[in-house]
Amino acid sequence: MRNLFRLFYFAILGLSVARQGSNFNLTAEFATANGCDDKCLETLNKANAADLDTFGRDFDFEWFLTASNFSGSSPGDLLKLQPLDPKTPGLLVKPGTTVYRIQYTSQDLDNSSVPATGFIVLPFAPVQLKKSTKNDSSAAGLFPLVAYAHGTSGVYTGCAPSNGPALYDYDSAAPFQVKDIVHSVTAARKAMGQIFTNEWMAVGHSEGGGAVWKLAESGFVKADKAYLGTVSLAAAVKIADMLGNHINFILQSGYLTLVAKVLQRFSPSYNFTMLGDIQRQRMAIADSAQPCLAAQGTISVGLSRDQIIIEKGLATDLNLLKRWQAEMAPASGGRTSAPMLVVQGLNDTAVVPQVTHESWQQACSDSNEVHLSEYAALDHSPVVIGAAAEWLAWIDARFNGEKTPGKCTQVQRLPFDGSNLIAPPGKPPE
């Protein structure tokens, strides 16, 4: 079961008796045998607790079982639909919303059908938008449809955002994720299409920001007149460029082992060439503990640079990384059919702001309409809230039929009072 979710915002996509599905505690003996000393294990256990708070201490295995009607289904088919009980213990969803979990059919890299999960979140009631002759978004009682691609949650089953008590990354990179987005929209329309506008948009953060950028360039929306535009927030765009040109940044972020694990999923024969001996040994810790995002970032704790990464191995791996990037990354010569807003915090500790800027420049040189807003002082997750007034208004404007300039723009946003700005870091704990 793919653990990527899709969420439909203004009309945006999740709990029963269950058991833990991720972030398992390890014995000291197993940890020691795999290069994880007492400090490593203590830090991992603390991060495991944080992950379980986010992704759920009880994993609903029954819900995530592949639906009996999956066989013979087509991409975009709705397999399961379940309202989220507002009386669910520990639920952290914002008041005034209504939530439904869905399971639907998507596609993998080789276009084979796979089951995927997500959730639909509805606000209290639809808001009447301005009357427009361009589209039907102003139709009374309809929710403007926005597909939301979540940020990185982890590579293991129990890290599914649709299981978490707060619907991970609801208010807060790859073609297969693009397919998840598209097919989730189709499934949502099959579930309750009568309440959504024909027009739709896509918003994504981090990994999801890269995915919606790639979606904007894809054939899925190129001829879709109902697709109004894209918002990409703190996008993880070009991983090879970040690793090749900003390796110190990546090491500090704590994401290196996650990148290595994703590379192995992309190319199963990959054997962590760029990792140092102890770090490579510790990858067994990840496979046994099955950590989500925060805990994944802790398995390098206490290691020196040379123990974490081998420069010669990285040079070898860059060929695979560049091939992965060529297949997965946006802003690589693709063309968009609708305008896009890219929002980037300049104090980001998870993705390299310079790479986002360079990707914007590349997209503009390819004759795309991309608007870049850079926010001083804001980190990876805080930029979602800090820039919300801009990107939410930008979405409203598209559904209201307001025109865009038709060319690229760039602006740097500065805080009113920078010395007193509340701008917490967004990186996972170390």
GROMACS .gro file of C-alpha atoms in nm:
model
  430
    1MET     CA    1   0.000   0.000   0.000
    2ARG     CA    2   0.151   0.330  -0.100
    3ASN     CA    3   0.177   0.559   0.201
    4LEU     CA    4   0.151   0.887   0.013
    5PHE     CA    5  -0.168   1.077   0.068
    6ARG     CA    6  -0.358   1.322  -0.141
    7LEU     CA    7  -0.565   1.591   0.015
    8PHE     CA    8  -0.833   1.809  -0.131
    9TYR     CA    9  -0.832   2.142   0.041
   10PHE     CA   10  -1.120   2.390   0.013
   11ALA     CA   11  -1.271   2.069  -0.065
   12ILE     CA   12  -0.925   1.910   0.044
   13LEU     CA   13  -0.775   1.354   0.175
   14GLY     CA   14  -0.646   0.964   0.793
   15LEU     CA   15  -0.844   0.549   1.308
   16SER     CA   16  -1.050   0.172   1.476
   17VAL     CA   17  -0.888  -0.078   1.713
   18ALA     CA   18  -0.534  -0.123   1.585
   19ARG     CA   19  -0.171  -0.171   1.680
   20GLN     CA   20   0.155   0.014   1.622
   21GLY     CA   21   0.270   0.025   1.259
   22SER     CA   22   0.599   0.218   1.267
   23ASN     CA   23   0.882   0.340   1.490
   24PHE     CA   24   0.938   0.013   1.671
   25ASN     CA   25   1.171   0.005   1.971
   26LEU     CA   26   1.486  -0.201   1.933
   27THR     CA   27   1.680  -0.401   2.188
   28ALA     CA   28   2.013  -0.262   2.302
   29GLU     CA   29   2.178  -0.581   2.176
   30PHE     CA   30   2.043  -0.538   1.822
   31ALA     CA   31   2.132  -0.169   1.819
   32THR     CA   32   2.489  -0.232   1.935
   33ALA     CA   33   2.535  -0.510   1.681
   34ASN     CA   34   2.443  -0.262   1.407
   35GLY     CA   35   2.664   0.027   1.509
   36CYS     CA   36   2.409   0.218   1.718
   37ASP     CA   37   2.556   0.301   2.059
   38ASP     CA   38   2.369   0.412   2.373
   39LYS     CA   39   2.340   0.775   2.260
   40CYS     CA   40   2.216   0.666   1.919
   41LEU     CA   41   1.951   0.438   2.070
   42GLU     CA   42   1.839   0.696   2.327
   43THR     CA   43   1.796   0.960   2.057
   44LEU     CA   44   1.614   0.716   1.830
   45ASN     CA   45   1.368   0.623   2.106
   46LYS     CA   46   1.289   0.990   2.175
   47ALA     CA   47   1.233   1.057   1.806
   48ASN     CA   48   1.019   0.743   1.777
   49ALA     CA   49   0.784   0.889   2.037
   50ALA     CA   50   0.761   1.215   1.843
   51ASP     CA   51   0.685   1.030   1.519
   52LEU     CA   52   0.414   0.821   1.684
   53ASP     CA   53   0.248   1.138   1.809
   54THR     CA   54   0.240   1.259   1.449
   55PHE     CA   55   0.157   0.944   1.254
   56GLY     CA   56  -0.046   0.756   1.513
   57ARG     CA   57   0.038   0.505   1.784
   58ASP     CA   58  -0.234   0.274   1.656
   59PHE     CA   59  -0.206   0.180   1.291
   60ASP     CA   60  -0.536   0.079   1.136
   61PHE     CA   61  -0.417  -0.234   0.957
   62GLU     CA   62  -0.771  -0.332   0.863
   63TRP     CA   63  -0.833  -0.003   0.682
   64PHE     CA   64  -0.499  -0.017   0.499
   65LEU     CA   65  -0.551  -0.374   0.378
   66THR     CA   66  -0.590  -0.373   0.001
   67ALA     CA   67  -0.958  -0.354  -0.082
   68SER     CA   68  -1.125  -0.667  -0.217
   69ASN     CA   69  -1.235  -0.474  -0.526
   70PHE     CA   70  -0.880  -0.371  -0.620
   71SER     CA   71  -0.836  -0.658  -0.865
   72GLY     CA   72  -0.962  -0.545  -1.202
   73SER     CA   73  -0.985  -0.180  -1.098
   74SER     CA   74  -0.850   0.108  -1.305
   75PRO     CA   75  -0.641   0.409  -1.198
   76GLY     CA   76  -0.866   0.661  -1.028
   77ASP     CA   77  -1.121   0.404  -0.912
   78LEU     CA   78  -1.252   0.452  -0.558
   79LEU     CA   79  -1.190   0.138  -0.350
   80LYS     CA   80  -1.292   0.246   0.001
   81LEU     CA   81  -1.461   0.550   0.155
   82GLN     CA   82  -1.487   0.601   0.531
   83PRO     CA   83  -1.595   0.910   0.728
   84LEU     CA   84  -1.365   0.996   1.017
   85ASP     CA   85  -1.553   0.971   1.345
   86PRO     CA   86  -1.525   1.313   1.515
   87LYS     CA   87  -1.532   1.131   1.851
   88THR     CA   88  -1.210   0.944   1.773
   89PRO     CA   89  -0.984   0.963   2.083
   90GLY     CA   90  -0.682   1.185   2.035
   91LEU     CA   91  -0.806   1.339   1.712
   92LEU     CA   92  -0.621   1.665   1.638
   93VAL     CA   93  -0.801   1.779   1.323
   94LYS     CA   94  -0.906   2.144   1.323
   95PRO     CA   95  -1.263   2.210   1.446
   96GLY     CA   96  -1.519   2.285   1.178
   97THR     CA   97  -1.389   2.032   0.927
   98THR     CA   98  -1.535   1.707   0.796
   99VAL     CA   99  -1.296   1.428   0.699
  100TYR     CA  100  -1.327   1.113   0.487
  101ARG     CA  101  -1.054   0.857   0.428
  102ILE     CA  102  -1.028   0.702   0.084
  103GLN     CA  103  -0.844   0.412  -0.072
  104TYR     CA  104  -0.810   0.432  -0.447
  105THR     CA  105  -0.620   0.283  -0.739
  106SER     CA  106  -0.306   0.462  -0.857
  107GLN     CA  107  -0.004   0.368  -1.068
  108ASP     CA  108   0.358   0.286  -0.993
  109LEU     CA  109   0.668   0.384  -1.190
  110ASP     CA  110   0.610   0.102  -1.439
  111ASN     CA  111   0.242   0.204  -1.474
  112SER     CA  112   0.122  -0.106  -1.289
  113SER     CA  113  -0.184  -0.052  -1.071
  114VAL     CA  114  -0.125  -0.005  -0.698
  115PRO     CA  115  -0.360   0.080  -0.410
  116ALA     CA  116  -0.305   0.419  -0.245
  117THR     CA  117  -0.468   0.604   0.042
  118GLY     CA  118  -0.556   0.963   0.118
  119PHE     CA  119  -0.826   1.174   0.273
  120ILE     CA  120  -1.081   1.435   0.177
  121VAL     CA  121  -1.115   1.733   0.410
  122LEU     CA  122  -1.409   1.969   0.376
  123PRO     CA  123  -1.440   2.306   0.548
  124PHE     CA  124  -1.760   2.388   0.733
  125ALA     CA  125  -1.929   2.516   0.416
  126PRO     CA  126  -1.824   2.643   0.073
  127VAL     CA  127  -1.756   3.014   0.032
  128GLN     CA  128  -1.923   3.204  -0.250
  129LEU     CA  129  -1.651   3.324  -0.486
  130LYS     CA  130  -1.677   3.615  -0.726
  131LYS     CA  131  -1.895   3.565  -1.030
  132SER     CA  132  -1.683   3.465  -1.327
  133THR     CA  133  -1.760   3.395  -1.689
  134LYS     CA  134  -1.437   3.200  -1.724
  135ASN     CA  135  -1.535   2.905  -1.508
  136ASP     CA  136  -1.810   2.772  -1.285
  137SER     CA  137  -1.625   2.811  -0.956
  138SER     CA  138  -1.885   3.059  -0.836
  139ALA     CA  139  -2.160   2.797  -0.853
  140ALA     CA  140  -2.354   2.804  -0.527
  141GLY     CA  141  -2.279   2.520  -0.288
  142LEU     CA  142  -1.970   2.386  -0.467
  143PHE     CA  143  -1.630   2.345  -0.303
  144PRO     CA  144  -1.331   2.459  -0.513
  145LEU     CA  145  -1.119   2.146  -0.550
  146VAL     CA  146  -0.751   2.156  -0.454
  147ALA     CA  147  -0.530   1.845  -0.449
  148TYR     CA  148  -0.271   1.872  -0.172
  149ALA     CA  149   0.054   1.672  -0.191
  150HIS     CA  150   0.206   1.623   0.153
  151GLY     CA  151   0.567   1.664   0.254
  152THR     CA  152   0.804   1.379   0.329
  153SER     CA  153   0.663   1.144   0.590
  154GLY     CA  154   0.887   0.838   0.555
  155VAL     CA  155   0.926   0.532   0.336
  156TYR     CA  156   0.763   0.274   0.564
  157THR     CA  157   0.399   0.161   0.574
  158GLY     CA  158   0.320   0.299   0.918
  159CYS     CA  159   0.411   0.652   0.808
  160ALA     CA  160   0.090   0.694   0.608
  161PRO     CA  161  -0.040   1.048   0.675
  162SER     CA  162  -0.401   0.929   0.644
  163ASN     CA  163  -0.349   0.728   0.966
  164GLY     CA  164  -0.224   1.017   1.181
  165PRO     CA  165  -0.441   1.197   1.439
  166ALA     CA  166  -0.359   1.538   1.286
  167LEU     CA  167  -0.363   1.444   0.914
  168TYR     CA  168   0.011   1.503   0.873
  169ASP     CA  169   0.105   1.820   0.683
  170TYR     CA  170  -0.257   1.922   0.623
  171ASP     CA  171  -0.200   2.277   0.744
  172SER     CA  172   0.137   2.307   0.750
  173ALA     CA  173   0.916   1.387  -0.588
  174ALA     CA  174   0.841   1.193  -0.831
  175PRO     CA  175   0.631   1.087  -1.132
  176PHE     CA  176   0.458   0.816  -0.928
  177GLN     CA  177   0.350   1.083  -0.681
  178VAL     CA  178   0.220   1.288  -0.974
  179LYS     CA  179   0.006   0.989  -1.066
  180ASP     CA  180  -0.117   0.963  -0.707
  181ILE     CA  181  -0.228   1.327  -0.719
  182VAL     CA  182  -0.414   1.290  -1.047
  183HIS     CA  183  -0.581   0.961  -0.960
  184SER     CA  184  -0.678   1.084  -0.613
  185VAL     CA  185  -0.867   1.372  -0.774
  186THR     CA  186  -1.050   1.126  -0.999
  187ALA     CA  187  -1.133   0.906  -0.699
  188ALA     CA  188  -1.256   1.203  -0.496
  189ARG     CA  189  -1.489   1.301  -0.777
  190LYS     CA  190  -1.623   0.945  -0.786
  191ALA     CA  191  -1.673   0.958  -0.409
  192MET     CA  192  -1.861   1.289  -0.396
  193GLY     CA  193  -1.804   1.470  -0.723
  194GLN     CA  194  -2.136   1.652  -0.709
  195ILE     CA  195  -2.001   1.890  -0.443
  196PHE     CA  196  -1.680   1.992  -0.626
  197THR     CA  197  -1.614   2.248  -0.898
  198ASN     CA  198  -1.495   2.123  -1.235
  199GLU     CA  199  -1.194   2.350  -1.198
  200TRP     CA  200  -0.914   2.233  -0.976
  201MET     CA  201  -0.564   2.321  -0.859
  202ALA     CA  202  -0.271   2.148  -0.688
  203VAL     CA  203  -0.073   2.255  -0.381
  204GLY     CA  204   0.226   2.074  -0.236
  205HIS     CA  205   0.487   2.117   0.037
  206SER     CA  206   0.844   1.983   0.040
  207GLU     CA  207   0.843   1.649  -0.144
  208GLY     CA  208   0.485   1.732  -0.239
  209GLY     CA  209   0.601   2.072  -0.365
  210GLY     CA  210   0.829   1.898  -0.610
  211ALA     CA  211   0.549   1.660  -0.707
  212VAL     CA  212   0.297   1.932  -0.793
  213TRP     CA  213   0.564   2.119  -0.989
  214LYS     CA  214   0.620   1.801  -1.190
  215LEU     CA  215   0.243   1.759  -1.224
  216ALA     CA  216   0.220   2.108  -1.374
  217GLU     CA  217   0.461   1.998  -1.649
  218SER     CA  218   0.297   1.662  -1.710
  219GLY     CA  219   0.064   1.544  -1.982
  220PHE     CA  220  -0.197   1.478  -1.714
  221VAL     CA  221  -0.293   1.846  -1.702
  222LYS     CA  222  -0.149   1.989  -2.023
  223ALA     CA  223  -0.478   1.963  -2.211
  224ASP     CA  224  -0.700   2.001  -1.905
  225LYS     CA  225  -0.873   2.339  -1.940
  226ALA     CA  226  -1.014   2.293  -1.588
  227TYR     CA  227  -0.666   2.294  -1.432
  228LEU     CA  228  -0.612   2.649  -1.307
  229GLY     CA  229  -0.263   2.644  -1.158
  230THR     CA  230  -0.012   2.518  -0.902
  231VAL     CA  231   0.132   2.628  -0.568
  232SER     CA  232   0.469   2.476  -0.476
  233LEU     CA  233   0.582   2.540  -0.116
  234ALA     CA  234   0.946   2.485  -0.009
  235ALA     CA  235   0.980   2.230  -0.286
  236ALA     CA  236   1.231   1.945  -0.281
  237VAL     CA  237   1.312   1.986  -0.648
  238LYS     CA  238   1.655   1.858  -0.754
  239ILE     CA  239   1.810   1.616  -0.506
  240ALA     CA  240   2.123   1.545  -0.713
  241ASP     CA  241   2.201   1.916  -0.735
  242MET     CA  242   2.161   1.951  -0.359
  243LEU     CA  243   2.384   1.652  -0.286
  244GLY     CA  244   2.641   1.734  -0.552
  245ASN     CA  245   2.675   2.105  -0.478
  246HIS     CA  246   2.554   2.145  -0.119
  247ILE     CA  247   2.657   1.827   0.063
  248ASN     CA  248   2.730   2.006   0.393
  249PHE     CA  249   2.375   2.142   0.392
  250ILE     CA  250   2.231   1.793   0.336
  251LEU     CA  251   2.446   1.643   0.612
  252GLN     CA  252   2.326   1.909   0.855
  253SER     CA  253   1.962   1.855   0.756
  254GLY     CA  254   1.973   1.488   0.859
  255TYR     CA  255   1.808   1.372   0.537
  256LEU     CA  256   2.101   1.183   0.383
  257THR     CA  257   1.991   0.839   0.502
  258LEU     CA  258   1.638   0.904   0.380
  259VAL     CA  259   1.772   0.997   0.036
  260ALA     CA  260   1.980   0.679   0.037
  261LYS     CA  261   1.676   0.469   0.125
  262VAL     CA  262   1.466   0.630  -0.148
  263LEU     CA  263   1.747   0.565  -0.397
  264GLN     CA  264   1.735   0.198  -0.300
  265ARG     CA  265   1.360   0.195  -0.368
  266PHE     CA  266   1.430   0.349  -0.710
  267SER     CA  267   1.715   0.107  -0.786
  268PRO     CA  268   1.692  -0.210  -0.566
  269SER     CA  269   2.052  -0.310  -0.640
  270TYR     CA  270   2.181   0.011  -0.485
  271ASN     CA  271   2.397  -0.070  -0.180
  272PHE     CA  272   2.448   0.269  -0.010
  273THR     CA  273   2.782   0.335  -0.180
  274MET     CA  274   2.804   0.693  -0.054
  275LEU     CA  275   2.754   0.602   0.311
  276GLY     CA  276   3.040   0.542   0.552
  277ASP     CA  277   3.084   0.196   0.700
  278ILE     CA  278   2.909   0.266   1.031
  279GLN     CA  279   2.632   0.465   0.868
  280ARG     CA  280   2.576   0.183   0.618
  281GLN     CA  281   2.566  -0.063   0.908
  282ARG     CA  282   2.304   0.151   1.081
  283MET     CA  283   2.069   0.128   0.782
  284ALA     CA  284   1.964  -0.206   0.933
  285ILE     CA  285   1.838  -0.002   1.228
  286ALA     CA  286   1.601   0.181   0.994
  287ASP     CA  287   1.471  -0.137   0.834
  288SER     CA  288   1.398  -0.290   1.174
  289ALA     CA  289   1.262   0.017   1.353
  290GLN     CA  290   1.077   0.142   1.041
  291PRO     CA  291   1.100   0.505   1.148
  292CYS     CA  292   0.905   0.794   1.006
  293LEU     CA  293   1.061   1.130   0.929
  294ALA     CA  294   1.189   1.252   1.266
  295ALA     CA  295   1.341   0.920   1.376
  296GLN     CA  296   1.492   0.851   1.034
  297GLY     CA  297   1.699   1.165   1.078
  298THR     CA  298   1.851   1.041   1.405
  299ILE     CA  299   2.037   0.734   1.283
  300SER     CA  300   2.342   0.949   1.208
  301VAL     CA  301   2.363   1.082   1.565
  302GLY     CA  302   2.713   1.076   1.713
  303LEU     CA  303   2.890   0.997   1.385
  304SER     CA  304   3.167   1.203   1.231
  305ARG     CA  305   3.145   1.325   0.872
  306ASP     CA  306   3.375   1.045   0.751
  307GLN     CA  307   3.160   0.788   0.930
  308ILE     CA  308   2.846   0.923   0.763
  309ILE     CA  309   2.961   0.975   0.406
  310ILE     CA  310   3.241   0.865   0.175
  311GLU     CA  311   3.325   1.138  -0.077
  312LYS     CA  312   3.446   0.886  -0.336
  313GLY     CA  313   3.127   0.688  -0.295
  314LEU     CA  314   2.919   1.002  -0.335
  315ALA     CA  315   3.098   1.080  -0.660
  316THR     CA  316   3.008   0.731  -0.782
  317ASP     CA  317   2.648   0.763  -0.667
  318LEU     CA  318   2.598   1.098  -0.836
  319ASN     CA  319   2.554   0.920  -1.169
  320LEU     CA  320   2.258   0.727  -1.027
  321LEU     CA  321   2.133   1.039  -0.852
  322LYS     CA  322   2.145   1.238  -1.174
  323ARG     CA  323   1.956   0.962  -1.358
  324TRP     CA  324   1.696   0.963  -1.081
  325GLN     CA  325   1.676   1.342  -1.099
  326ALA     CA  326   1.640   1.339  -1.478
  327GLU     CA  327   1.340   1.108  -1.446
  328MET     CA  328   1.186   1.261  -1.135
  329ALA     CA  329   1.268   1.630  -1.107
  330PRO     CA  330   1.069   1.923  -1.246
  331ALA     CA  331   1.226   2.234  -1.403
  332SER     CA  332   1.424   2.013  -1.641
  333GLY     CA  333   1.288   2.143  -1.970
  334GLY     CA  334   0.919   2.074  -1.907
  335ARG     CA  335   0.641   2.315  -2.002
  336THR     CA  336   0.344   2.414  -1.789
  337SER     CA  337   0.000   2.499  -1.923
  338ALA     CA  338  -0.114   2.704  -1.622
  339PRO     CA  339   0.055   2.959  -1.395
  340MET     CA  340   0.249   2.848  -1.089
  341LEU     CA  341   0.341   3.015  -0.759
  342VAL     CA  342   0.663   2.896  -0.593
  343VAL     CA  343   0.711   2.994  -0.227
  344GLN     CA  344   1.051   2.948  -0.062
  345GLY     CA  345   1.180   3.039   0.283
  346LEU     CA  346   1.535   3.173   0.270
  347ASN     CA  347   1.621   3.015   0.607
  348ASP     CA  348   1.516   2.667   0.493
  349THR     CA  349   1.714   2.389   0.662
  350ALA     CA  350   1.562   2.100   0.465
  351VAL     CA  351   1.587   2.209   0.100
  352VAL     CA  352   1.847   2.443  -0.049
  353PRO     CA  353   1.690   2.783  -0.131
  354GLN     CA  354   1.951   2.842  -0.402
  355VAL     CA  355   1.844   2.525  -0.583
  356THR     CA  356   1.482   2.640  -0.575
  357HIS     CA  357   1.589   2.976  -0.717
  358GLU     CA  358   1.794   2.811  -0.992
  359SER     CA  359   1.500   2.582  -1.075
  360TRP     CA  360   1.274   2.887  -1.104
  361GLN     CA  361   1.525   3.046  -1.342
  362GLN     CA  362   1.536   2.728  -1.550
  363ALA     CA  363   1.156   2.705  -1.564
  364CYS     CA  364   1.134   3.068  -1.676
  365SER     CA  365   1.397   3.016  -1.946
  366ASP     CA  366   1.177   2.730  -2.071
  367SER     CA  367   0.898   2.986  -2.124
  368ASN     CA  368   0.686   2.888  -1.824
  369GLU     CA  369   0.489   3.134  -1.612
  370VAL     CA  370   0.627   3.087  -1.262
  371HIS     CA  371   0.601   3.342  -0.982
  372LEU     CA  372   0.868   3.314  -0.711
  373SER     CA  373   0.811   3.455  -0.363
  374GLU     CA  374   1.108   3.426  -0.127
  375TYR     CA  375   1.048   3.481   0.244
  376ALA     CA  376   1.336   3.607   0.456
  377ALA     CA  377   1.399   3.428   0.789
  378LEU     CA  378   1.144   3.148   0.738
  379ASP     CA  379   1.235   2.780   0.758
  380HIS     CA  380   1.097   2.477   0.579
  381SER     CA  381   0.766   2.423   0.758
  382PRO     CA  382   0.706   2.772   0.904
  383VAL     CA  383   0.698   2.917   0.551
  384VAL     CA  384   0.370   2.731   0.490
  385ILE     CA  385   0.200   2.936   0.762
  386GLY     CA  386   0.410   3.250   0.721
  387ALA     CA  387   0.323   3.278   0.352
  388ALA     CA  388  -0.036   3.153   0.384
  389ALA     CA  389  -0.194   3.493   0.327
  390GLU     CA  390  -0.025   3.510  -0.013
  391TRP     CA  391  -0.070   3.159  -0.146
  392LEU     CA  392  -0.429   3.120  -0.025
  393ALA     CA  393  -0.519   3.452  -0.187
  394TRP     CA  394  -0.345   3.336  -0.505
  395ILE     CA  395  -0.562   3.024  -0.511
  396ASP     CA  396  -0.877   3.232  -0.458
  397ALA     CA  397  -0.776   3.457  -0.746
  398ARG     CA  398  -0.744   3.163  -0.984
  399PHE     CA  399  -1.089   3.028  -0.891
  400ASN     CA  400  -1.227   3.381  -0.925
  401GLY     CA  401  -1.100   3.391  -1.284
  402GLU     CA  402  -0.849   3.669  -1.223
  403LYS     CA  403  -0.574   3.692  -1.485
  404THR     CA  404  -0.202   3.653  -1.417
  405PRO     CA  405   0.074   3.862  -1.583
  406GLY     CA  406   0.160   3.583  -1.828
  407LYS     CA  407   0.531   3.604  -1.746
  408CYS     CA  408   0.768   3.517  -1.461
  409THR     CA  409   0.795   3.740  -1.156
  410GLN     CA  410   1.012   3.740  -0.844
  411VAL     CA  411   0.966   3.912  -0.509
  412GLN     CA  412   1.138   3.895  -0.171
  413ARG     CA  413   0.908   3.925   0.130
  414LEU     CA  414   1.046   4.092   0.442
  415PRO     CA  415   0.888   4.081   0.789
  416PHE     CA  416   0.739   4.395   0.942
  417ASP     CA  417   0.954   4.353   1.254
  418GLY     CA  418   1.229   4.102   1.191
  419SER     CA  419   1.384   4.131   1.536
  420ASN     CA  420   1.063   4.008   1.699
  421LEU     CA  421   0.949   3.765   1.430
  422ILE     CA  422   0.851   3.422   1.563
  423ALA     CA  423   1.020   3.192   1.314
  424PRO     CA  424   1.092   2.850   1.468
  425PRO     CA  425   1.316   2.604   1.282
  426GLY     CA  426   1.140   2.337   1.081
  427LYS     CA  427   1.405   2.062   1.065
  428PRO     CA  428   1.352   1.727   1.241
  429PRO     CA  429   1.515   1.676   1.583
  430GLU     CA  430   1.872   1.553   1.600
   0.00000   0.00000   0.00000
